[in-house]
Amino acid sequence: ISSPLQRAMGGAKRVLSASSSSSASLPFDDRDSSHTSEGNSDSLSADEGSDFEDNFNRSVRKRAAKRPPKTTPVAKHPKKGSRVVHRHSRKQPEPPANDLFSAVKAAKSDMQDSGDYPLTAPGPSWKKFQGSFCEFVRTLVCQCQYSLLYDGFPMDNLISLLTGLSDSQVRAFRHTSTLAAMKLMTSLVRVALQLSLHQDNNQRQYEAERNKGPGQRSPERLESLLEKRKELQEHQEEIEGMMNALFRGVFVHRYRDVLPEIRAICIEEIGCWMQSYSTSFLTDSYLKYIGWTLHDKHREVRLKCLKALKGLYGNQDLTTRLELFTSRFKDRMVSMVMDREYDVAVEAVRLLILILKNMEGVLTDTDCESIYPVVYASNRALASAAGEFLYWKLFYPECEIRTMGGRERRQSPGAQRTFFQLLLSFFVESELHDHAAYLVDSLWDCAGAQLKDWESLTSLLLEKDQNLGDVQESTLIEILVSSARQASEGHPPVGRVTGRKGLTSKERKTQADDRVKLTEHLIPLLPQLLAKFSADAEKVTPLLQLLSCFDLHIYCTGRLEKHLELLLKQLQEVVVKHTEPAVLEAGAHALYLLCNPEFTFFSRADFARSQLVDLLTDRFQQELEELLQSSFLDEDEVYNLATTLKRLSAFYNAHDLTRWELYEPCYQLLQKAVDTGEVPHQVILPALTLVYFSILWTLTHISKSDASQKQLSSLRERMVTFCELCQSCLSDVDTEIREQAFVLLSDLLLIFSPQMIVGGRDFLRPLVFFPEATLQSELASFLMDHVFIQPGDLGSGDSQEDHLQIERLHQRRRLLAGFCKLLLYGVLEMDAASDVFKHYNKFYNDYGDIIKETLTRARQIDRSHCSRILLLSLKQLYTELLQEHGPQGLNELPAFIEMRDLARRFALSFGPQQLQNRDLVVILHKEGIKFSLSELPPAGSSDQPPNLAFLELLSEFSPRLFHQDKQLLLSYLEKCLKHISQAPGHPWGPVTAYCHSLSPVENTAETSPQVLPRSKKRRVEGPAKPNREDISSQEEILQLNSIPPTPTLTSTAVKSRQPPWGLEEMEEEDDSELDFAQGQPLAGTQRSRFLGPQSIQTPHNLSGPGLGNQLMRLNLMEEDEEKQFEIQDESSEEWQDTDMQASTYSSPRERRLDLLDSTELDIEDF
């Protein structure tokens, strides 16, 4: 073996095994133990090194002795026990294998440093190795196919070598030899195919010569053809014997290998054999291997199976031989459409498309109905494949594009009409989705030409004698808008994932051409469509959105101004006719697109806008005067005023209406509403929005140019006045008014925060506004009353009530996000964040992501302040619970258990930076101890202080402490407890639990190399007696400097075999969080120093009630959490510290070996 191969294969610690029955007879899911049983040996013994040599010699002698004279091989229909047949009957000499065995042993002994080998080694040079290696095998067979291939010696020994190596326990040998054997088999299949063609030619030549007349027939020619036929038959038998040996010796065992790469190689190659030499291999006896492997648990293997089947079903000549296989495995192929791997699901759909095309009637309606919903999948590749299946199943048979002379002919209008009718029927009758845009996107790749037939679409919509229903008209309009947007923009619908980064130059050119065609066709028809459907808000809204897909320059270049006039007229009518927010927003946006100063028709569009706004403003002034003068308005007058304000508010959002001076009348209206309460809420809501937009447009004008001091003062006065109005509205009776006032107020405070002067805008400093304490408290109170309410259980989402609940939840999330932004940008005091953080655990499902992000950002701003806010949140919750239930039995309440879970989440938020957060955690503990002992019981009373149970919450932060800090806190607690009288013999439970969490003896697993690491399953231990040496070593550790010691790593192999000491079976606790743990008592003086002799004695019976049961439960829980900074999965998922700093010390989780990790046990998968 060459030195590069030795270096590449260095590092494997396996032995070769000659027995194929022990490994190959097991399914690949259950063979890990059989393949890895010998993987722990560190060296290669002489007996193990001779296994391969003995097996190889035995195999060669056995094959030579049992070689029959000449028989017909069974490659076409393989049977058990078949043997390889050779042409020569004489005994072959044995190979000079000493050098080969020495090379194999040398390679095996060199594989001690790394598990990499050429097929898996990293680097650009090794990436090409597999292709070059396969090409070498192919070239070898190609060069030898006329000579050495039938010699009997080289190929026999090569097949024997590869068969033996393919059964090796060394992954590198097994993988490489299997690849070589399969590629050798593929090359032999090609040779066998050529021999079959030669035999057919020879037979035709022989028949032609024999059919000649007696005078023309040549006996010598017939004899030579007969000899040639005999030689070809012998060669065919030799090749088929070799193929049978490779199939029986390698494939049958390795197609279920434990290594997925090996299984994938086998399946890929057998697919090639079936396609190239179908007469021999396309039988049920070979197809069953692909069918069985369709259930493989690895993605790559399932993918190879589907690709192999695609090659077979894609050839219509082969489908007749796949009927039995299809009937047996069709259900599995259909179910793979729902595979968890998207690429596998895509290949499954494409395979079913081939079955649908080439095997008529195989897929039933039930099978197809299980594929139809996939057109609405979020993955675009999968949805597009399902759309193609839908097209070939439903649309193509009815709308087939017939060809004439090899060229495609344009479809007739009737065929296009049929296509859209079928599309409407499928979308409406299936009731699978509410938005046709996803269906259009799924069909775009296969039916884009039909979907871009906007002439047929618009003719269906505009014809008078149509029989379309209301739902069908709405769907057809949505299809029109979706196809126009898809053609002009090329973006998939919202929520659909596509892997493409951009468009090619050809696609961009096609997109521009489609945009021009769309514009030229729809510019004359859009006013007609708006006129026909202007009364229906659901239909007119998407039609107005069509304008964003137009190339608006065509209005100028195409001299289509008359159509622009018609469009502006229809737009005005739509705005005046409708009051729905979606219609008004679409109309305002459409007019905004037309009012671009770059267009030559800007003056016309601006004139139309001015006319519309003048009309609305005049109406508003008249209706406002009536409202201000009269004390009572009827419903019609209120409705007219509200609708006018809604229209103005929608246009003020997209257009600058400052010159119409709407601020003053709206402010008067709101002031009257606050003073008298006589203004209807329908009028107040749009009036608030109008004043808000007026302030923002004024700020926009001031920011663009140097403003005078008078302008700044006027704007600030307006802003402050509006904030006072919104503050008054926070206590309004109507919920919508309160929520709208909160949203506008939070946005306005954020805009006029100190952030507005960033970026060289110091001239805006007079506008910076800080809310007063009363406003801050009202905002916080509003949040408590309207956001943190009892969460409701959402149903399936199908009923109208469920939809309303979801909408309300989104509104509450919006309110909470606005408040959190005020906290993070310094508008509100950061201490107000405690009102948010204390609900983190209770409302985790509804607002967990928002609160987590707020906590993360707050920790980035100021770590110390953030830790104090966390403690403040716990104090507030504890005080509320104490006032409600009293101090007796407080820690047994469900609300207190929720507080402990919240404290655990807060502790996890500190992340793995133990040294960085050291001071913060210590200060948090000290402040918590002060709070727990801040209120003392009456003199002479044996009751515990009312806040003492807070220590149990504080114990959740104990795993974040260093050993030395725990000792200091124990001393600090002892000092504080000296001032409190306590009855002897009755220790307080919270003090016991807290002291136990601070016990440094619990962390001996991190400092003492003699203690076994805890397994991932928690087990209950009884009280163990620590050795004096251990106690003394622990006391010495506590006296070290502040830098924690590095844990000692031990061998995982030794750990897995050493039994745990002091293990006793205990009863299982009810709490699921405390199923298994390890408990150890306090040692020596630490146990009796504070608590007395009875305080930390662990009872043997955990089922009984009382203090002992409670203490043992705390003991079990704290023993699991004392692992310093071994962050659980919850920590790694929820809290990722974004401002990571370099730290010398890593967590024990990073240093500790995983007993279940095969890579650390030096166990290879094969």
PDB file of N, CA and C in Angstrom, residues 1079-1132:
ATOM      1  N   GLY A1079     -28.416  12.396  45.629  1.00  0.00           N
ATOM      2  CA  GLY A1079     -28.390  13.185  46.854  1.00  0.00           C
ATOM      3  C   GLY A1079     -27.237  12.795  47.739  1.00  0.00           C
ATOM      4  N   GLN A1080     -26.586  13.785  48.355  1.00  0.00           N
ATOM      5  CA  GLN A1080     -25.518  13.559  49.317  1.00  0.00           C
ATOM      6  C   GLN A1080     -25.735  14.516  50.481  1.00  0.00           C
ATOM      7  N   PRO A1081     -25.525  14.104  51.693  1.00  0.00           N
ATOM      8  CA  PRO A1081     -25.748  14.989  52.841  1.00  0.00           C
ATOM      9  C   PRO A1081     -24.616  15.986  52.992  1.00  0.00           C
ATOM     10  N   LEU A1082     -24.858  16.979  53.799  1.00  0.00           N
ATOM     11  CA  LEU A1082     -23.804  17.917  54.140  1.00  0.00           C
ATOM     12  C   LEU A1082     -22.739  17.208  54.965  1.00  0.00           C
ATOM     13  N   ALA A1083     -21.535  17.669  54.825  1.00  0.00           N
ATOM     14  CA  ALA A1083     -20.419  16.985  55.468  1.00  0.00           C
ATOM     15  C   ALA A1083     -19.929  17.767  56.681  1.00  0.00           C
ATOM     16  N   GLY A1084     -19.526  17.023  57.684  1.00  0.00           N
ATOM     17  CA  GLY A1084     -18.772  17.574  58.796  1.00  0.00           C
ATOM     18  C   GLY A1084     -19.429  18.754  59.473  1.00  0.00           C
ATOM     19  N   THR A1085     -18.637  19.776  59.625  1.00  0.00           N
ATOM     20  CA  THR A1085     -19.094  20.948  60.360  1.00  0.00           C
ATOM     21  C   THR A1085     -20.105  21.748  59.573  1.00  0.00           C
ATOM     22  N   GLN A1086     -20.124  21.605  58.260  1.00  0.00           N
ATOM     23  CA  GLN A1086     -21.063  22.390  57.473  1.00  0.00           C
ATOM     24  C   GLN A1086     -22.501  22.013  57.805  1.00  0.00           C
ATOM     25  N   ARG A1087     -22.748  20.807  58.232  1.00  0.00           N
ATOM     26  CA  ARG A1087     -24.115  20.382  58.512  1.00  0.00           C
ATOM     27  C   ARG A1087     -24.586  20.884  59.875  1.00  0.00           C
ATOM     28  N   SER A1088     -23.718  20.854  60.852  1.00  0.00           N
ATOM     29  CA  SER A1088     -24.127  21.228  62.199  1.00  0.00           C
ATOM     30  C   SER A1088     -23.846  22.682  62.519  1.00  0.00           C
ATOM     31  N   ARG A1089     -23.213  23.365  61.602  1.00  0.00           N
ATOM     32  CA  ARG A1089     -22.767  24.714  61.904  1.00  0.00           C
ATOM     33  C   ARG A1089     -23.933  25.692  62.028  1.00  0.00           C
ATOM     34  N   PHE A1090     -24.921  25.531  61.171  1.00  0.00           N
ATOM     35  CA  PHE A1090     -26.036  26.478  61.164  1.00  0.00           C
ATOM     36  C   PHE A1090     -27.350  25.855  61.613  1.00  0.00           C
ATOM     37  N   LEU A1091     -27.529  24.602  61.294  1.00  0.00           N
ATOM     38  CA  LEU A1091     -28.878  24.058  61.327  1.00  0.00           C
ATOM     39  C   LEU A1091     -29.141  23.088  62.466  1.00  0.00           C
ATOM     40  N   GLY A1092     -28.141  22.672  63.158  1.00  0.00           N
ATOM     41  CA  GLY A1092     -28.367  21.690  64.189  1.00  0.00           C
ATOM     42  C   GLY A1092     -28.306  20.282  63.659  1.00  0.00           C
ATOM     43  N   PRO A1093     -28.311  19.298  64.537  1.00  0.00           N
ATOM     44  CA  PRO A1093     -28.117  17.911  64.095  1.00  0.00           C
ATOM     45  C   PRO A1093     -29.294  17.330  63.342  1.00  0.00           C
ATOM     46  N   GLN A1094     -30.472  17.950  63.410  1.00  0.00           N
ATOM     47  CA  GLN A1094     -31.637  17.328  62.785  1.00  0.00           C
ATOM     48  C   GLN A1094     -32.039  17.989  61.484  1.00  0.00           C
ATOM     49  N   SER A1095     -31.279  18.950  61.032  1.00  0.00           N
ATOM     50  CA  SER A1095     -31.783  19.770  59.936  1.00  0.00           C
ATOM     51  C   SER A1095     -31.638  19.131  58.583  1.00  0.00           C
ATOM     52  N   ILE A1096     -30.564  18.447  58.262  1.00  0.00           N
ATOM     53  CA  ILE A1096     -30.344  17.904  56.914  1.00  0.00           C
ATOM     54  C   ILE A1096     -30.254  16.396  56.962  1.00  0.00           C
ATOM     55  N   GLN A1097     -30.953  15.743  57.839  1.00  0.00           N
ATOM     56  CA  GLN A1097     -30.959  14.286  57.823  1.00  0.00           C
ATOM     57  C   GLN A1097     -32.002  13.815  56.823  1.00  0.00           C
ATOM     58  N   THR A1098     -31.540  13.069  55.828  1.00  0.00           N
ATOM     59  CA  THR A1098     -32.428  12.614  54.746  1.00  0.00           C
ATOM     60  C   THR A1098     -33.165  11.357  55.178  1.00  0.00           C
ATOM     61  N   PRO A1099     -34.479  11.379  55.205  1.00  0.00           N
ATOM     62  CA  PRO A1099     -35.226  10.170  55.587  1.00  0.00           C
ATOM     63  C   PRO A1099     -35.176   9.133  54.479  1.00  0.00           C
ATOM     64  N   HIS A1100     -35.402   7.878  54.870  1.00  0.00           N
ATOM     65  CA  HIS A1100     -35.414   6.788  53.891  1.00  0.00           C
ATOM     66  C   HIS A1100     -36.766   6.660  53.213  1.00  0.00           C
ATOM     67  N   ASN A1101     -37.812   7.134  53.835  1.00  0.00           N
ATOM     68  CA  ASN A1101     -39.146   7.021  53.249  1.00  0.00           C
ATOM     69  C   ASN A1101     -39.552   8.372  52.691  1.00  0.00           C
ATOM     70  N   LEU A1102     -39.684   8.424  51.380  1.00  0.00           N
ATOM     71  CA  LEU A1102     -40.012   9.686  50.731  1.00  0.00           C
ATOM     72  C   LEU A1102     -41.513   9.870  50.572  1.00  0.00           C
ATOM     73  N   SER A1103     -42.288   8.900  50.851  1.00  0.00           N
ATOM     74  CA  SER A1103     -43.719   8.993  50.544  1.00  0.00           C
ATOM     75  C   SER A1103     -44.502   9.675  51.644  1.00  0.00           C
ATOM     76  N   GLY A1104     -43.998   9.724  52.841  1.00  0.00           N
ATOM     77  CA  GLY A1104     -44.746  10.316  53.926  1.00  0.00           C
ATOM     78  C   GLY A1104     -44.771  11.813  53.879  1.00  0.00           C
ATOM     79  N   PRO A1105     -45.788  12.431  54.436  1.00  0.00           N
ATOM     80  CA  PRO A1105     -45.878  13.887  54.431  1.00  0.00           C
ATOM     81  C   PRO A1105     -44.980  14.489  55.497  1.00  0.00           C
ATOM     82  N   GLY A1106     -44.949  15.790  55.523  1.00  0.00           N
ATOM     83  CA  GLY A1106     -44.193  16.488  56.540  1.00  0.00           C
ATOM     84  C   GLY A1106     -42.925  17.093  56.012  1.00  0.00           C
ATOM     85  N   LEU A1107     -42.143  17.620  56.941  1.00  0.00           N
ATOM     86  CA  LEU A1107     -40.932  18.346  56.585  1.00  0.00           C
ATOM     87  C   LEU A1107     -39.892  17.439  55.973  1.00  0.00           C
ATOM     88  N   GLY A1108     -39.785  16.188  56.481  1.00  0.00           N
ATOM     89  CA  GLY A1108     -38.776  15.298  55.922  1.00  0.00           C
ATOM     90  C   GLY A1108     -38.999  15.024  54.454  1.00  0.00           C
ATOM     91  N   ASN A1109     -40.248  14.767  54.106  1.00  0.00           N
ATOM     92  CA  ASN A1109     -40.564  14.541  52.679  1.00  0.00           C
ATOM     93  C   ASN A1109     -40.230  15.766  51.854  1.00  0.00           C
ATOM     94  N   GLN A1110     -40.583  16.928  52.371  1.00  0.00           N
ATOM     95  CA  GLN A1110     -40.308  18.162  51.625  1.00  0.00           C
ATOM     96  C   GLN A1110     -38.819  18.391  51.467  1.00  0.00           C
ATOM     97  N   LEU A1111     -38.047  18.157  52.528  1.00  0.00           N
ATOM     98  CA  LEU A1111     -36.607  18.372  52.447  1.00  0.00           C
ATOM     99  C   LEU A1111     -35.968  17.397  51.469  1.00  0.00           C
ATOM    100  N   MET A1112     -36.451  16.152  51.460  1.00  0.00           N
ATOM    101  CA  MET A1112     -35.870  15.199  50.527  1.00  0.00           C
ATOM    102  C   MET A1112     -36.184  15.585  49.088  1.00  0.00           C
ATOM    103  N   ARG A1113     -37.380  16.126  48.868  1.00  0.00           N
ATOM    104  CA  ARG A1113     -37.702  16.568  47.513  1.00  0.00           C
ATOM    105  C   ARG A1113     -36.794  17.709  47.086  1.00  0.00           C
ATOM    106  N   LEU A1114     -36.546  18.619  48.009  1.00  0.00           N
ATOM    107  CA  LEU A1114     -35.617  19.696  47.699  1.00  0.00           C
ATOM    108  C   LEU A1114     -34.214  19.160  47.489  1.00  0.00           C
ATOM    109  N   ASN A1115     -33.864  18.149  48.303  1.00  0.00           N
ATOM    110  CA  ASN A1115     -32.543  17.549  48.158  1.00  0.00           C
ATOM    111  C   ASN A1115     -32.375  16.939  46.771  1.00  0.00           C
ATOM    112  N   LEU A1116     -33.401  16.200  46.342  1.00  0.00           N
ATOM    113  CA  LEU A1116     -33.323  15.562  45.032  1.00  0.00           C
ATOM    114  C   LEU A1116     -33.212  16.578  43.923  1.00  0.00           C
ATOM    115  N   MET A1117     -33.944  17.667  44.053  1.00  0.00           N
ATOM    116  CA  MET A1117     -33.917  18.666  42.989  1.00  0.00           C
ATOM    117  C   MET A1117     -32.584  19.392  42.970  1.00  0.00           C
ATOM    118  N   GLU A1118     -32.096  19.801  44.108  1.00  0.00           N
ATOM    119  CA  GLU A1118     -30.887  20.608  44.148  1.00  0.00           C
ATOM    120  C   GLU A1118     -29.659  19.796  43.771  1.00  0.00           C
ATOM    121  N   GLU A1119     -29.698  18.471  44.048  1.00  0.00           N
ATOM    122  CA  GLU A1119     -28.557  17.652  43.655  1.00  0.00           C
ATOM    123  C   GLU A1119     -28.389  17.645  42.145  1.00  0.00           C
ATOM    124  N   ASP A1120     -29.513  17.699  41.446  1.00  0.00           N
ATOM    125  CA  ASP A1120     -29.406  17.719  39.983  1.00  0.00           C
ATOM    126  C   ASP A1120     -28.931  19.072  39.483  1.00  0.00           C
ATOM    127  N   GLU A1121     -29.296  20.146  40.184  1.00  0.00           N
ATOM    128  CA  GLU A1121     -28.962  21.473  39.694  1.00  0.00           C
ATOM    129  C   GLU A1121     -27.605  21.963  40.172  1.00  0.00           C
ATOM    130  N   GLU A1122     -26.944  21.236  41.063  1.00  0.00           N
ATOM    131  CA  GLU A1122     -25.675  21.720  41.570  1.00  0.00           C
ATOM    132  C   GLU A1122     -24.540  21.552  40.575  1.00  0.00           C
ATOM    133  N   LYS A1123     -24.773  20.840  39.494  1.00  0.00           N
ATOM    134  CA  LYS A1123     -23.743  20.735  38.463  1.00  0.00           C
ATOM    135  C   LYS A1123     -23.469  22.128  37.947  1.00  0.00           C
ATOM    136  N   GLN A1124     -22.312  22.665  38.247  1.00  0.00           N
ATOM    137  CA  GLN A1124     -22.088  24.076  37.943  1.00  0.00           C
ATOM    138  C   GLN A1124     -22.004  24.299  36.458  1.00  0.00           C
ATOM    139  N   PHE A1125     -23.003  25.097  35.993  1.00  0.00           N
ATOM    140  CA  PHE A1125     -23.046  25.576  34.618  1.00  0.00           C
ATOM    141  C   PHE A1125     -22.991  24.459  33.596  1.00  0.00           C
ATOM    142  N   GLU A1126     -23.555  23.323  33.981  1.00  0.00           N
ATOM    143  CA  GLU A1126     -23.814  22.307  32.948  1.00  0.00           C
ATOM    144  C   GLU A1126     -25.193  22.620  32.409  1.00  0.00           C
ATOM    145  N   ILE A1127     -25.237  23.526  31.476  1.00  0.00           N
ATOM    146  CA  ILE A1127     -26.492  24.111  31.030  1.00  0.00           C
ATOM    147  C   ILE A1127     -27.333  23.046  30.345  1.00  0.00           C
ATOM    148  N   GLN A1128     -28.600  22.955  30.739  1.00  0.00           N
ATOM    149  CA  GLN A1128     -29.493  21.971  30.155  1.00  0.00           C
ATOM    150  C   GLN A1128     -29.888  22.396  28.753  1.00  0.00           C
ATOM    151  N   ASP A1129     -30.634  21.483  28.084  1.00  0.00           N
ATOM    152  CA  ASP A1129     -31.084  21.785  26.726  1.00  0.00           C
ATOM    153  C   ASP A1129     -31.953  23.031  26.698  1.00  0.00           C
ATOM    154  N   GLU A1130     -32.709  23.240  27.779  1.00  0.00           N
ATOM    155  CA  GLU A1130     -33.555  24.421  27.814  1.00  0.00           C
ATOM    156  C   GLU A1130     -32.735  25.684  27.786  1.00  0.00           C
ATOM    157  N   SER A1131     -31.580  25.641  28.463  1.00  0.00           N
ATOM    158  CA  SER A1131     -30.723  26.828  28.468  1.00  0.00           C
ATOM    159  C   SER A1131     -30.156  27.095  27.094  1.00  0.00           C
ATOM    160  N   SER A1132     -29.698  26.033  26.424  1.00  0.00           N
ATOM    161  CA  SER A1132     -29.097  26.232  25.110  1.00  0.00           C
ATOM    162  C   SER A1132     -30.118  26.660  24.083  1.00  0.00           C
TER     163      SER A1132
END
